[in-house]
């Protein structure tokens, strides 16, 4: 019996509701599979951590996460934190930086039973997570922005060969297991040096994967292409901010931002995290769609299965995934997908299908 130690960070807004829902489905799926168990550790993050430790992502949480195989992170409402916390990286930015979780992998796939703007799509966005135009990620000390005069601010983008090479390799490796196609997204016609380096290094890495077809688009054109023909794309690799924006667009195109999963990884650890935010407008109403964080948990399980070559954990992933897909295909859906099920009702329906 293999035991995986998994951290659980509930977060703010809809975080606790959807994270609890994901854990219920994980437990139901794990109980159907022999040879694997999950040791879940709840750790403070967000408002809860501010109240307890005076820090939305305290050192006790970071230290405890070092002892885990991976963790499930709810969204945080850092825009609402008191001003003293806004000068620091937000909790997910801090964990990505602290653990060097350089690859943010965000799939978008149309689902049976879910009305979507895109007729058909099955793509994966690789968002570089540690530098680029998200200037707060770029500094050893400081926020990567300088207030020169009251009316002038400089915000720094950083691009390094090392970071671009590793995200490009991650993208090309997955492409080899999919439809063998990578699209590089950049803005090298204007940001000639920074975005130019991103494009050139990705192309260089691509030469090591001769079976993979490579094309590239400027970020603005890419937004239009994604809306017009999402099914044309397979693996997309891009820098931090472009990846954040494109993945929200892709999430809506396949049905709802509430569906959009992600994991943040390096070679040794992984953090499951829905691509959406804490949705304060619907928090506490029991209407949030938990699929994003549930499918992020499935991605974490698949990552563990590959990392530890463990068929049992892969079976848990498939059980969870089938439970979610079957429930939606049979018409049980939350409000954002045109259904009427509350978060708890939807979660119970998945658990029942898994136990059937
Ligand atoms: P952040 O900056 O933290 O990513 P955001 O400003 O992008 O947050 P979200 O919190 O993601 O915003 O919410 C955007 C919209 O999508 C809101 O109207 C919200 O209610 C809706 N939304 C987000 N997540 C879900 C979900 N899981 N279920 C249903 N609706 C959601």
mmCIF file of C-alpha atoms and ligand atoms in Angstrom:
data_model
loop_
_atom_site.group_PDB
_atom_site.id
_atom_site.type_symbol
_atom_site.label_atom_id
_atom_site.label_comp_id
_atom_site.label_asym_id
_atom_site.label_seq_id
_atom_site.Cartn_x
_atom_site.Cartn_y
_atom_site.Cartn_z
ATOM 1 C CA UNK A 1 0.000 0.000 0.000
ATOM 2 C CA UNK A 2 1.486 3.352 -1.060
ATOM 3 C CA UNK A 3 0.510 6.415 0.940
ATOM 4 C CA UNK A 4 0.712 9.856 -0.639
ATOM 5 C CA UNK A 5 0.868 12.854 1.646
ATOM 6 C CA UNK A 6 -1.288 15.598 0.127
ATOM 7 C CA UNK A 7 -1.532 19.178 1.419
ATOM 8 C CA UNK A 8 -4.956 20.868 1.363
ATOM 9 C CA UNK A 9 -5.232 24.688 1.296
ATOM 10 C CA UNK A 10 -8.867 25.800 1.262
ATOM 11 C CA UNK A 11 -8.313 29.493 0.506
ATOM 12 C CA UNK A 12 -10.922 32.248 0.224
ATOM 13 C CA UNK A 13 -14.289 32.950 -1.428
ATOM 14 C CA UNK A 14 -15.607 29.761 -3.032
ATOM 15 C CA UNK A 15 -12.310 28.013 -2.112
ATOM 16 C CA UNK A 16 -13.562 26.033 0.914
ATOM 17 C CA UNK A 17 -16.777 24.900 -0.884
ATOM 18 C CA UNK A 18 -15.081 23.634 -4.027
ATOM 19 C CA UNK A 19 -12.007 22.185 -2.281
ATOM 20 C CA UNK A 20 -14.224 20.163 0.102
ATOM 21 C CA UNK A 21 -16.174 18.939 -2.926
ATOM 22 C CA UNK A 22 -12.946 17.798 -4.635
ATOM 23 C CA UNK A 23 -11.826 15.960 -1.473
ATOM 24 C CA UNK A 24 -15.168 14.121 -1.199
ATOM 25 C CA UNK A 25 -14.846 12.876 -4.760
ATOM 26 C CA UNK A 26 -11.159 11.989 -4.257
ATOM 27 C CA UNK A 27 -12.024 9.950 -1.134
ATOM 28 C CA UNK A 28 -14.874 8.166 -2.944
ATOM 29 C CA UNK A 29 -12.594 7.281 -5.874
ATOM 30 C CA UNK A 30 -9.720 6.183 -3.612
ATOM 31 C CA UNK A 31 -12.042 3.863 -1.666
ATOM 32 C CA UNK A 32 -12.712 1.961 -4.924
ATOM 33 C CA UNK A 33 -9.029 1.235 -5.601
ATOM 34 C CA UNK A 34 -6.707 -1.067 -3.640
ATOM 35 C CA UNK A 35 -3.027 -0.380 -3.065
ATOM 36 C CA UNK A 36 -3.112 3.371 -2.575
ATOM 37 C CA UNK A 37 -4.205 5.819 0.099
ATOM 38 C CA UNK A 38 -4.041 9.572 0.625
ATOM 39 C CA UNK A 39 -2.972 11.218 3.842
ATOM 40 C CA UNK A 40 -4.616 14.674 3.678
ATOM 41 C CA UNK A 41 -3.076 17.601 5.603
ATOM 42 C CA UNK A 42 -5.051 20.815 5.975
ATOM 43 C CA UNK A 43 -2.783 23.866 6.005
ATOM 44 C CA UNK A 44 -3.647 27.552 6.490
ATOM 45 C CA UNK A 45 -3.690 29.917 3.501
ATOM 46 C CA UNK A 46 -5.516 33.182 2.703
ATOM 47 C CA UNK A 47 -7.741 34.999 5.210
ATOM 48 C CA UNK A 48 -7.600 32.063 7.611
ATOM 49 C CA UNK A 49 -3.780 32.336 7.678
ATOM 50 C CA UNK A 50 -3.845 36.135 8.013
ATOM 51 C CA UNK A 51 -6.027 35.767 11.121
ATOM 52 C CA UNK A 52 -3.872 32.982 12.625
ATOM 53 C CA UNK A 53 -0.336 33.927 11.537
ATOM 54 C CA UNK A 54 -0.545 37.478 10.153
ATOM 55 C CA UNK A 55 0.500 36.194 6.716
ATOM 56 C CA UNK A 56 -1.684 34.803 3.885
ATOM 57 C CA UNK A 57 0.969 32.187 3.092
ATOM 58 C CA UNK A 58 2.893 31.620 6.345
ATOM 59 C CA UNK A 59 6.206 29.806 6.727
ATOM 60 C CA UNK A 60 4.506 26.943 8.662
ATOM 61 C CA UNK A 61 2.476 26.175 5.552
ATOM 62 C CA UNK A 62 5.528 26.292 3.273
ATOM 63 C CA UNK A 63 7.512 24.049 5.645
ATOM 64 C CA UNK A 64 4.676 21.520 5.845
ATOM 65 C CA UNK A 65 4.289 21.521 2.038
ATOM 66 C CA UNK A 66 7.950 20.497 1.691
ATOM 67 C CA UNK A 67 6.987 17.207 3.341
ATOM 68 C CA UNK A 68 4.143 16.463 0.907
ATOM 69 C CA UNK A 69 4.029 14.706 -2.462
ATOM 70 C CA UNK A 70 1.843 17.512 -3.764
ATOM 71 C CA UNK A 71 -1.060 19.700 -2.736
ATOM 72 C CA UNK A 72 -4.520 20.971 -3.651
ATOM 73 C CA UNK A 73 -4.816 24.734 -3.474
ATOM 74 C CA UNK A 74 -8.123 26.607 -3.395
ATOM 75 C CA UNK A 75 -8.300 30.121 -4.874
ATOM 76 C CA UNK A 76 -7.464 33.205 -2.809
ATOM 77 C CA UNK A 77 -9.006 36.654 -2.799
ATOM 78 C CA UNK A 78 -5.728 38.572 -2.548
ATOM 79 C CA UNK A 79 -7.271 41.689 -4.142
ATOM 80 C CA UNK A 80 -9.245 42.131 -0.901
ATOM 81 C CA UNK A 81 -6.321 41.659 1.522
ATOM 82 C CA UNK A 82 -5.212 44.647 3.634
ATOM 83 C CA UNK A 83 -2.645 46.926 1.928
ATOM 84 C CA UNK A 84 0.342 45.571 3.913
ATOM 85 C CA UNK A 85 -0.083 42.167 2.199
ATOM 86 C CA UNK A 86 -0.451 43.593 -1.302
ATOM 87 C CA UNK A 87 3.219 44.563 -1.503
ATOM 88 C CA UNK A 88 4.131 40.855 -1.408
ATOM 89 C CA UNK A 89 3.495 38.115 -3.964
ATOM 90 C CA UNK A 90 -0.006 36.644 -3.628
ATOM 91 C CA UNK A 91 -0.185 33.100 -2.130
ATOM 92 C CA UNK A 92 -0.103 31.155 -5.407
ATOM 93 C CA UNK A 93 2.581 33.425 -6.887
ATOM 94 C CA UNK A 94 4.623 32.955 -3.715
ATOM 95 C CA UNK A 95 4.308 29.151 -3.781
ATOM 96 C CA UNK A 96 5.163 28.995 -7.490
ATOM 97 C CA UNK A 97 8.221 31.128 -6.814
ATOM 98 C CA UNK A 98 9.250 29.467 -3.516
ATOM 99 C CA UNK A 99 9.003 25.905 -4.870
ATOM 100 C CA UNK A 100 10.101 26.875 -8.400
ATOM 101 C CA UNK A 101 6.923 25.347 -9.875
ATOM 102 C CA UNK A 102 7.847 26.516 -13.332
ATOM 103 C CA UNK A 103 5.168 24.877 -15.488
ATOM 104 C CA UNK A 104 1.543 25.910 -15.186
ATOM 105 C CA UNK A 105 -0.325 23.358 -17.293
ATOM 106 C CA UNK A 106 -3.881 24.357 -18.218
ATOM 107 C CA UNK A 107 -5.957 22.066 -20.440
ATOM 108 C CA UNK A 108 -9.227 23.095 -22.096
ATOM 109 C CA UNK A 109 -11.471 20.381 -23.488
ATOM 110 C CA UNK A 110 -15.097 20.370 -24.631
ATOM 111 C CA UNK A 111 -17.265 17.999 -22.585
ATOM 112 C CA UNK A 112 -20.304 15.946 -23.536
ATOM 113 C CA UNK A 113 -23.385 17.602 -22.022
ATOM 114 C CA UNK A 114 -21.772 21.041 -21.663
ATOM 115 C CA UNK A 115 -22.846 23.738 -24.133
ATOM 116 C CA UNK A 116 -19.762 25.543 -25.396
ATOM 117 C CA UNK A 117 -18.794 28.406 -27.698
ATOM 118 C CA UNK A 118 -16.069 26.265 -29.284
ATOM 119 C CA UNK A 119 -17.641 23.362 -31.182
ATOM 120 C CA UNK A 120 -14.774 21.083 -30.307
ATOM 121 C CA UNK A 121 -11.504 21.671 -28.500
ATOM 122 C CA UNK A 122 -8.872 19.579 -26.772
ATOM 123 C CA UNK A 123 -5.808 21.691 -26.089
ATOM 124 C CA UNK A 124 -3.256 22.224 -23.334
ATOM 125 C CA UNK A 125 -1.640 25.557 -22.500
ATOM 126 C CA UNK A 126 1.874 25.524 -20.985
ATOM 127 C CA UNK A 127 2.255 28.805 -19.157
ATOM 128 C CA UNK A 128 5.768 29.692 -17.940
ATOM 129 C CA UNK A 129 5.253 30.392 -14.276
ATOM 130 C CA UNK A 130 8.366 32.008 -12.836
ATOM 131 C CA UNK A 131 9.174 35.138 -14.884
ATOM 132 C CA UNK A 132 7.926 36.996 -18.006
ATOM 133 C CA UNK A 133 5.592 39.970 -17.674
ATOM 134 C CA UNK A 134 4.436 39.041 -14.165
ATOM 135 C CA UNK A 135 7.045 41.341 -12.684
ATOM 136 C CA UNK A 136 6.560 40.281 -9.031
ATOM 137 C CA UNK A 137 7.917 36.811 -9.909
ATOM 138 C CA UNK A 138 11.161 38.240 -11.238
ATOM 139 C CA UNK A 139 12.847 39.657 -8.186
ATOM 140 C CA UNK A 140 14.924 38.197 -5.375
ATOM 141 C CA UNK A 141 13.862 41.229 -3.320
ATOM 142 C CA UNK A 142 11.127 43.662 -4.332
ATOM 143 C CA UNK A 143 8.145 43.653 -6.656
ATOM 144 C CA UNK A 144 9.780 44.295 -10.046
ATOM 145 C CA UNK A 145 8.112 47.692 -10.327
ATOM 146 C CA UNK A 146 9.530 51.149 -9.670
ATOM 147 C CA UNK A 147 7.514 54.251 -8.907
ATOM 148 C CA UNK A 148 9.745 56.852 -10.557
ATOM 149 C CA UNK A 149 7.502 59.896 -9.981
ATOM 150 C CA UNK A 150 3.881 59.917 -8.702
ATOM 151 C CA UNK A 151 2.772 59.604 -12.330
ATOM 152 C CA UNK A 152 5.453 57.302 -13.782
ATOM 153 C CA UNK A 153 5.887 53.584 -13.106
ATOM 154 C CA UNK A 154 8.274 51.104 -14.694
ATOM 155 C CA UNK A 155 7.285 47.396 -14.571
ATOM 156 C CA UNK A 156 9.958 44.880 -15.571
ATOM 157 C CA UNK A 157 9.505 41.756 -17.687
ATOM 158 C CA UNK A 158 12.253 39.149 -17.446
ATOM 159 C CA UNK A 159 13.084 36.359 -19.920
ATOM 160 C CA UNK A 160 15.872 33.842 -19.364
ATOM 161 C CA UNK A 161 17.087 31.014 -21.579
ATOM 162 C CA UNK A 162 16.954 28.577 -18.633
ATOM 163 C CA UNK A 163 13.286 29.215 -17.840
ATOM 164 C CA UNK A 164 12.235 29.211 -21.498
ATOM 165 C CA UNK A 165 14.121 25.988 -22.235
ATOM 166 C CA UNK A 166 12.481 24.051 -19.418
ATOM 167 C CA UNK A 167 8.919 25.172 -20.193
ATOM 168 C CA UNK A 168 9.512 24.449 -23.885
ATOM 169 C CA UNK A 169 10.820 20.943 -23.110
ATOM 170 C CA UNK A 170 7.785 20.276 -20.895
ATOM 171 C CA UNK A 171 5.454 21.373 -23.720
ATOM 172 C CA UNK A 172 7.237 19.384 -26.448
ATOM 173 C CA UNK A 173 7.373 16.256 -24.261
ATOM 174 C CA UNK A 174 3.611 16.335 -23.792
ATOM 175 C CA UNK A 175 3.106 17.076 -27.491
ATOM 176 C CA UNK A 176 4.973 13.825 -28.279
ATOM 177 C CA UNK A 177 2.277 11.945 -26.316
ATOM 178 C CA UNK A 178 -0.580 13.875 -27.987
ATOM 179 C CA UNK A 179 -1.118 15.116 -31.563
ATOM 180 C CA UNK A 180 2.536 16.174 -32.016
ATOM 181 C CA UNK A 181 1.892 19.862 -32.551
ATOM 182 C CA UNK A 182 3.156 22.892 -30.603
ATOM 183 C CA UNK A 183 2.099 26.520 -31.048
ATOM 184 C CA UNK A 184 4.436 29.169 -29.603
ATOM 185 C CA UNK A 185 2.629 32.353 -28.547
ATOM 186 C CA UNK A 186 4.636 35.588 -28.270
ATOM 187 C CA UNK A 187 4.786 39.257 -29.293
ATOM 188 C CA UNK A 188 8.255 39.273 -30.821
ATOM 189 C CA UNK A 189 7.293 41.840 -33.471
ATOM 190 C CA UNK A 190 7.062 44.542 -30.756
ATOM 191 C CA UNK A 191 8.895 43.253 -27.680
ATOM 192 C CA UNK A 192 11.761 42.213 -29.864
ATOM 193 C CA UNK A 193 14.339 41.183 -27.277
ATOM 194 C CA UNK A 194 12.255 39.634 -24.470
ATOM 195 C CA UNK A 195 9.485 37.998 -26.462
ATOM 196 C CA UNK A 196 12.026 37.429 -29.271
ATOM 197 C CA UNK A 197 14.181 35.334 -26.931
ATOM 198 C CA UNK A 198 11.097 33.353 -25.889
ATOM 199 C CA UNK A 199 10.248 32.593 -29.539
ATOM 200 C CA UNK A 200 13.812 31.743 -30.575
ATOM 201 C CA UNK A 201 14.577 29.476 -27.624
ATOM 202 C CA UNK A 202 11.264 27.610 -28.044
ATOM 203 C CA UNK A 203 12.099 27.089 -31.736
ATOM 204 C CA UNK A 204 15.595 25.821 -30.818
ATOM 205 C CA UNK A 205 14.140 23.349 -28.316
ATOM 206 C CA UNK A 206 11.614 22.263 -30.953
ATOM 207 C CA UNK A 207 14.449 21.101 -33.211
ATOM 208 C CA UNK A 208 15.154 18.363 -30.628
ATOM 209 C CA UNK A 209 11.632 17.006 -31.301
ATOM 210 C CA UNK A 210 11.670 16.643 -35.109
ATOM 211 C CA UNK A 211 8.362 14.746 -35.167
ATOM 212 C CA UNK A 212 6.512 17.704 -33.651
ATOM 213 C CA UNK A 213 5.081 20.329 -36.014
ATOM 214 C CA UNK A 214 5.717 23.868 -34.759
ATOM 215 C CA UNK A 215 3.950 27.111 -35.561
ATOM 216 C CA UNK A 216 3.731 30.441 -33.785
ATOM 217 C CA UNK A 217 1.312 33.343 -33.398
ATOM 218 C CA UNK A 218 1.395 36.822 -31.905
ATOM 219 C CA UNK A 219 -0.683 36.905 -28.715
ATOM 220 C CA UNK A 220 -3.310 39.261 -30.192
ATOM 221 C CA UNK A 221 -3.803 37.164 -33.330
ATOM 222 C CA UNK A 222 -3.811 34.046 -31.154
ATOM 223 C CA UNK A 223 -6.800 35.331 -29.150
ATOM 224 C CA UNK A 224 -8.762 35.654 -32.389
ATOM 225 C CA UNK A 225 -7.627 32.260 -33.737
ATOM 226 C CA UNK A 226 -8.582 30.557 -30.480
ATOM 227 C CA UNK A 227 -12.133 31.914 -30.698
ATOM 228 C CA UNK A 228 -12.451 31.104 -34.393
ATOM 229 C CA UNK A 229 -10.876 27.636 -34.509
ATOM 230 C CA UNK A 230 -9.968 26.251 -31.114
ATOM 231 C CA UNK A 231 -9.824 22.703 -32.524
ATOM 232 C CA UNK A 232 -6.800 23.703 -34.654
ATOM 233 C CA UNK A 233 -4.585 23.800 -31.525
ATOM 234 C CA UNK A 234 -3.023 21.011 -29.481
ATOM 235 C CA UNK A 235 -0.176 22.152 -27.182
ATOM 236 C CA UNK A 236 0.383 25.895 -26.717
ATOM 237 C CA UNK A 237 3.483 27.294 -24.991
ATOM 238 C CA UNK A 238 3.707 30.879 -23.826
ATOM 239 C CA UNK A 239 4.979 33.257 -21.150
ATOM 240 C CA UNK A 240 3.343 33.937 -17.804
ATOM 241 C CA UNK A 241 0.821 36.717 -18.464
ATOM 242 C CA UNK A 242 -0.132 35.662 -22.003
ATOM 243 C CA UNK A 243 -0.754 32.156 -20.640
ATOM 244 C CA UNK A 244 -2.951 33.443 -17.831
ATOM 245 C CA UNK A 245 -5.143 35.431 -20.214
ATOM 246 C CA UNK A 246 -5.324 32.785 -22.951
ATOM 247 C CA UNK A 247 -6.264 30.044 -20.500
ATOM 248 C CA UNK A 248 -9.240 32.029 -19.132
ATOM 249 C CA UNK A 249 -10.353 32.577 -22.728
ATOM 250 C CA UNK A 250 -9.929 28.876 -23.513
ATOM 251 C CA UNK A 251 -11.827 27.936 -20.307
ATOM 252 C CA UNK A 252 -14.837 30.047 -21.335
ATOM 253 C CA UNK A 253 -14.707 28.747 -24.910
ATOM 254 C CA UNK A 254 -15.189 25.158 -23.733
ATOM 255 C CA UNK A 255 -18.111 26.014 -21.447
ATOM 256 C CA UNK A 256 -17.230 27.889 -18.267
ATOM 257 C CA UNK A 257 -14.289 29.243 -16.353
ATOM 258 C CA UNK A 258 -15.559 26.984 -13.549
ATOM 259 C CA UNK A 259 -14.458 23.952 -15.612
ATOM 260 C CA UNK A 260 -10.858 25.046 -16.081
ATOM 261 C CA UNK A 261 -8.254 22.921 -14.252
ATOM 262 C CA UNK A 262 -4.497 23.354 -13.870
ATOM 263 C CA UNK A 263 -1.420 22.050 -12.133
ATOM 264 C CA UNK A 264 1.811 23.838 -11.348
ATOM 265 C CA UNK A 265 4.827 21.547 -11.402
ATOM 266 C CA UNK A 266 8.531 21.081 -11.307
ATOM 267 C CA UNK A 267 10.155 17.657 -11.508
ATOM 268 C CA UNK A 268 9.435 16.780 -7.852
ATOM 269 C CA UNK A 269 6.285 18.495 -6.703
ATOM 270 C CA UNK A 270 2.920 19.524 -8.047
ATOM 271 C CA UNK A 271 0.204 21.923 -6.961
ATOM 272 C CA UNK A 272 -3.366 21.377 -8.182
ATOM 273 C CA UNK A 273 -5.223 24.652 -8.624
ATOM 274 C CA UNK A 274 -8.329 25.608 -10.599
ATOM 275 C CA UNK A 275 -7.547 28.257 -13.211
ATOM 276 C CA UNK A 276 -10.342 30.532 -11.951
ATOM 277 C CA UNK A 277 -10.278 32.894 -8.965
ATOM 278 C CA UNK A 278 -12.145 32.976 -5.658
ATOM 279 C CA UNK A 279 -15.376 34.308 -7.249
ATOM 280 C CA UNK A 280 -16.422 36.460 -4.235
ATOM 281 C CA UNK A 281 -19.711 37.299 -6.020
ATOM 282 C CA UNK A 282 -20.974 33.723 -5.521
ATOM 283 C CA UNK A 283 -19.027 32.701 -2.388
ATOM 284 C CA UNK A 284 -20.997 30.927 0.339
ATOM 285 C CA UNK A 285 -24.046 30.420 -1.907
ATOM 286 C CA UNK A 286 -23.370 26.749 -2.662
ATOM 287 C CA UNK A 287 -23.634 27.415 -6.416
ATOM 288 C CA UNK A 288 -19.960 27.313 -7.502
ATOM 289 C CA UNK A 289 -18.899 24.768 -10.076
ATOM 290 C CA UNK A 290 -16.270 22.521 -8.453
ATOM 291 C CA UNK A 291 -15.198 20.792 -11.704
ATOM 292 C CA UNK A 292 -12.118 23.012 -12.145
ATOM 293 C CA UNK A 293 -10.564 21.996 -8.847
ATOM 294 C CA UNK A 294 -11.790 18.391 -9.166
ATOM 295 C CA UNK A 295 -10.124 18.032 -12.566
ATOM 296 C CA UNK A 296 -7.015 19.772 -11.181
ATOM 297 C CA UNK A 297 -6.944 17.027 -8.543
ATOM 298 C CA UNK A 298 -7.223 14.453 -11.352
ATOM 299 C CA UNK A 299 -4.220 16.145 -13.006
ATOM 300 C CA UNK A 300 -2.304 15.935 -9.711
ATOM 301 C CA UNK A 301 -3.093 12.201 -9.510
ATOM 302 C CA UNK A 302 -1.908 11.688 -13.104
ATOM 303 C CA UNK A 303 1.268 13.591 -12.276
ATOM 304 C CA UNK A 304 1.840 11.355 -9.187
ATOM 305 C CA UNK A 305 1.149 8.257 -11.308
ATOM 306 C CA UNK A 306 3.818 9.296 -13.823
ATOM 307 C CA UNK A 307 6.318 10.503 -11.202
ATOM 308 C CA UNK A 308 6.098 7.343 -9.071
ATOM 309 C CA UNK A 309 5.144 4.958 -11.883
ATOM 310 C CA UNK A 310 2.039 3.962 -9.920
ATOM 311 C CA UNK A 311 -0.866 2.305 -11.760
ATOM 312 C CA UNK A 312 -3.067 2.401 -8.652
ATOM 313 C CA UNK A 313 -3.037 6.155 -8.401
ATOM 314 C CA UNK A 314 -3.758 6.363 -12.118
ATOM 315 C CA UNK A 315 -6.813 4.181 -11.518
ATOM 316 C CA UNK A 316 -8.024 6.630 -8.862
ATOM 317 C CA UNK A 317 -7.609 9.448 -11.409
ATOM 318 C CA UNK A 318 -9.673 7.615 -14.046
ATOM 319 C CA UNK A 319 -12.381 6.724 -11.481
ATOM 320 C CA UNK A 320 -12.659 10.369 -10.431
ATOM 321 C CA UNK A 321 -12.663 11.628 -14.011
ATOM 322 C CA UNK A 322 -15.285 9.115 -15.203
ATOM 323 C CA UNK A 323 -17.497 10.007 -12.234
ATOM 324 C CA UNK A 324 -17.357 13.702 -13.156
ATOM 325 C CA UNK A 325 -17.896 13.171 -16.907
ATOM 326 C CA UNK A 326 -20.763 10.704 -16.432
ATOM 327 C CA UNK A 327 -22.566 12.990 -13.992
ATOM 328 C CA UNK A 328 -22.407 15.945 -16.392
ATOM 329 C CA UNK A 329 -23.326 13.810 -19.430
ATOM 330 C CA UNK A 330 -26.398 12.564 -17.516
ATOM 331 C CA UNK A 331 -27.509 16.177 -17.084
ATOM 332 C CA UNK A 332 -26.569 16.976 -13.463
ATOM 333 C CA UNK A 333 -24.923 20.396 -13.709
ATOM 334 C CA UNK A 334 -24.305 23.568 -11.730
ATOM 335 C CA UNK A 335 -25.908 26.879 -12.676
ATOM 336 C CA UNK A 336 -22.971 28.197 -14.750
ATOM 337 C CA UNK A 337 -23.400 25.195 -17.091
ATOM 338 C CA UNK A 338 -27.140 25.767 -17.444
ATOM 339 C CA UNK A 339 -28.137 23.285 -14.724
ATOM 340 C CA UNK A 340 -29.752 23.726 -11.317
ATOM 341 C CA UNK A 341 -27.651 21.500 -9.033
ATOM 342 C CA UNK A 342 -26.078 23.112 -5.991
ATOM 343 C CA UNK A 343 -22.375 22.476 -5.410
ATOM 344 C CA UNK A 344 -23.164 19.887 -2.724
ATOM 345 C CA UNK A 345 -25.870 18.178 -4.849
ATOM 346 C CA UNK A 346 -23.545 17.955 -7.837
ATOM 347 C CA UNK A 347 -20.769 16.531 -5.632
ATOM 348 C CA UNK A 348 -23.120 13.930 -4.092
ATOM 349 C CA UNK A 349 -24.249 12.892 -7.592
ATOM 350 C CA UNK A 350 -20.624 12.218 -8.587
ATOM 351 C CA UNK A 351 -19.936 10.250 -5.396
ATOM 352 C CA UNK A 352 -23.074 8.127 -6.006
ATOM 353 C CA UNK A 353 -21.985 7.348 -9.558
ATOM 354 C CA UNK A 354 -18.487 6.388 -8.369
ATOM 355 C CA UNK A 355 -19.977 4.075 -5.718
ATOM 356 C CA UNK A 356 -22.442 2.479 -8.169
HETATM 357 P P1 LIG B 1 -8.430 36.027 -10.017
HETATM 358 O O1 LIG B 1 -7.816 37.346 -10.375
HETATM 359 O O2 LIG B 1 -8.257 35.637 -8.584
HETATM 360 O O3 LIG B 1 -8.100 34.937 -10.997
HETATM 361 P P2 LIG B 1 -10.798 36.877 -11.365
HETATM 362 O O4 LIG B 1 -10.940 38.340 -11.145
HETATM 363 O O5 LIG B 1 -10.173 36.387 -12.649
HETATM 364 O O6 LIG B 1 -10.014 36.227 -10.125
HETATM 365 P P3 LIG B 1 -12.832 34.929 -10.838
HETATM 366 O O7 LIG B 1 -12.871 34.857 -9.363
HETATM 367 O O8 LIG B 1 -12.159 33.825 -11.556
HETATM 368 O O9 LIG B 1 -12.256 36.336 -11.259
HETATM 369 O O10 LIG B 1 -14.323 35.068 -11.369
HETATM 370 C C1 LIG B 1 -14.642 35.557 -12.668
HETATM 371 C C2 LIG B 1 -16.125 35.257 -12.944
HETATM 372 O O11 LIG B 1 -16.288 33.859 -13.160
HETATM 373 C C3 LIG B 1 -17.050 35.629 -11.768
HETATM 374 O O12 LIG B 1 -18.260 36.134 -12.243
HETATM 375 C C4 LIG B 1 -17.277 34.313 -11.077
HETATM 376 O O13 LIG B 1 -18.488 34.229 -10.395
HETATM 377 C C5 LIG B 1 -17.183 33.286 -12.210
HETATM 378 N N1 LIG B 1 -16.610 32.035 -11.712
HETATM 379 C C6 LIG B 1 -15.311 31.824 -11.393
HETATM 380 N N2 LIG B 1 -15.137 30.580 -10.925
HETATM 381 C C7 LIG B 1 -16.358 29.985 -10.940
HETATM 382 C C8 LIG B 1 -16.833 28.691 -10.565
HETATM 383 N N3 LIG B 1 -16.013 27.754 -10.069
HETATM 384 N N4 LIG B 1 -18.149 28.425 -10.718
HETATM 385 C C9 LIG B 1 -18.974 29.337 -11.225
HETATM 386 N N5 LIG B 1 -18.600 30.581 -11.596
HETATM 387 C C10 LIG B 1 -17.297 30.907 -11.452
#
